[in-house]
């Protein structure tokens, strides 16, 4: 009986602390959903980094921290001098997230990580097209393809594919019509997503891309 | 047990060796690590109120003995980390602390990189910093790195000669280096009044350091400027290309081994202006060429995990012959033909011996043969020999062979945060032999140099590079010591102040040494101060300098080192990639105030290759939707002085008989390149394109100076061989996108 109470208490403790962490993560993700500027993303990234410290086995804090750094890279695309520190940080975080996932049973989660990895490599291209482009451009494509293979129905992967199709010159395989089609598809898939801690970003990004067609 | 005994013995030794007062001290010891638990070596530990301090060792541990007591502030700092402060209470006992330093935030991780006096264009360029390709693809640069760099501040717009005239220096005072070794003859042999092209294909390089002053102790024998080129290690992919242009054609392959450990490449370029000149009238009457043939090959292999061995060889020949009315007699014609042959070979090796040590070694051998024939002919083409001055000096034949070899080794000991100590030595062997009319020429020189340099971070935002170089020439039988120093101070907003100082020695040119070796090194002392700011895809730079030239060569009344001079100026550079989408432009302005007394100059005067004001603009616009690039460059310079200096035999001095200033110079170059995708069905879809361009689009009449007849009565303007230079061609490459090559490979 005593044992049972103790173990019951232990389980309860674990549950409570886990849910406390979950609420931390949830509040950070809610903040992330509202982030718009480099400052917003940088401050919420710090929160994810802190959460990672208390939950080193969870892939999500690392994933989100990496995503924040990728977003910052995209937001700073006209400021090549300051991107690299964020890209490198995001890359390390994405790699840690990847290492926490089971390659066989967590394909969907891996696809999320590879999508962010693709964005991070693209953010390195923004540093300087001439010097970083030849190396990191193909890497960004490679990660995108990997993500597509693992989960062809990830709306975020589809959004990123749309972004690439839109921003690549026609001669090198860009296609604005296909970009529109992909972004519309991605947006449709994101209509009914919840706002839990699971990755659910992409709606605003799709809308922003589609707004360029009006 | 054993360890205890050793500890005991060590402590016993301390008792024996340490002076007594040590025991009144106590100590603060501990470790300094980062958040990943990795040791931080060379972190500084100090007590704020006391003078003493210490640094962590390679294991991150420290030991700070102190006499201080009571509350003290302990400060731990290391480059790249936030500083750590902790109040400690010191009593008689010792304290042990495990300190964790947090990394500085992303924004403040920018390193301070020393940059006074130099423009770096490399494959590590970020934002608006220049890349090698940016530099090469300036319109009108003719695939010549030296010409391309004329769009940067510091260089003069010289149209009648090749090379880089930097900050009051001659073209000969700028030297080019490939992977550490000197390129003895970067351009095809000089032809009076005509610019000759570069021998080396710039596309081989992914790093250029164009130093207009105050460069590193690792390089020498260039009084005014050094152009330091770094070749590509391994290509990203295998590729092949060919191009056919109005006056030249080329083809090449670059093959990367399957294991991506080695690669080889071969290119061949041929240029012949004969038929172009038949269509577009030239002021100059050529009887031969201009014709150039160049081949190069490279082999690169990774050795071990971190080693890189590279071999590069370049072979070329040239032939330019012209015959024009003689300046001293309308009835005669004067011919000038130069046939050149050159080979440049470079073997370089780079290896990390361990985590801390790097070795770089280079071997270079070059051979050149320049055959110059000057003839005086009648209108019938028959050679005429006349006994009287100046005609008796117009039939000449000179063949100069030069063997040049260099061996170089540099060791680098690396410390955390990009700190390093470099040292090494190099030896240059140069042997000229040939004939000049009936006399033979022979000249051998062995120049040995050794150098050491340290990159030191004095604080998070303050770095210094301090070096020294010694050189000894066997021919001059002289030793010289050249100190070099630079400092960089970074501001929080991305701005940086830089300062550089150095003494630069150079041996006299061989043309003087053929006549006498009783000469010594010429020298220049540089002081450079600059401010740069790079942020938001914009790059601003302002630089001021002062240079003092000493012991320049004078040819009158006798060859001596009695020349001298100075140069000072201010330069501006601004590049903006942000304001206009897909448009990249940069603007430069150069102010130069220089005078020198050298060669036959009677006094300190403004040299003919220097003008006070120069401005350049380079614009590159990418019309992405139609796959078209437009490249425009514009340069403006105020007039340059010209002189008719002759030796007055009566009073035995040089005198200026006539002088003036040329009118302002301006040139506009335009290039349009369009990319296409042909043969879409091919498995390896090639990238194709065509490029058309005009140099001196507006047909501006350009005057570089005058040639004077021997008696000074007649002066002939020095100008372009034709008002405009046109080119058009087609380019196809397989394997990789070589757009930049299309933009680069516009002519020559």
Short mmCIF file of C-alpha atoms in Angstrom, two decimals, chain B residues 191 194 196 247 270-278 282 284-293 317-323 336-339:
data_model
loop_
_atom_site.label_atom_id
_atom_site.label_comp_id
_atom_site.label_asym_id
_atom_site.label_seq_id
_atom_site.Cartn_x
_atom_site.Cartn_y
_atom_site.Cartn_z
CA UNK B 191 53.87 47.12 -75.78
CA UNK B 194 48.96 49.66 -75.51
CA UNK B 196 48.20 44.12 -72.65
CA UNK B 247 38.20 38.00 -81.20
CA UNK B 270 43.08 31.65 -78.21
CA UNK B 271 42.74 35.25 -79.19
CA UNK B 272 43.49 36.85 -82.49
CA UNK B 273 42.56 40.44 -83.22
CA UNK B 274 43.61 40.42 -86.91
CA UNK B 275 40.22 40.13 -88.54
CA UNK B 276 38.53 42.28 -85.90
CA UNK B 277 41.06 45.00 -86.68
CA UNK B 278 40.37 44.58 -90.39
CA UNK B 282 42.57 51.00 -85.65
CA UNK B 284 47.72 51.51 -84.99
CA UNK B 285 48.95 49.67 -88.02
CA UNK B 286 49.66 46.06 -87.07
CA UNK B 287 51.77 43.84 -89.28
CA UNK B 288 51.52 40.88 -86.94
CA UNK B 289 48.78 39.84 -84.53
CA UNK B 290 47.90 40.83 -81.90
CA UNK B 291 47.69 37.13 -81.19
CA UNK B 292 47.64 35.30 -77.87
CA UNK B 293 47.48 31.60 -77.06
CA UNK B 317 52.64 32.83 -76.16
CA UNK B 318 51.95 36.22 -77.65
CA UNK B 319 52.87 38.13 -80.74
CA UNK B 320 52.22 41.80 -81.36
CA UNK B 321 53.91 43.67 -84.22
CA UNK B 322 53.13 47.20 -85.34
CA UNK B 323 54.58 49.72 -87.74
CA UNK B 336 57.94 47.46 -82.87
CA UNK B 337 57.38 43.77 -82.46
CA UNK B 338 57.29 41.80 -79.24
CA UNK B 339 57.02 38.03 -79.10
#
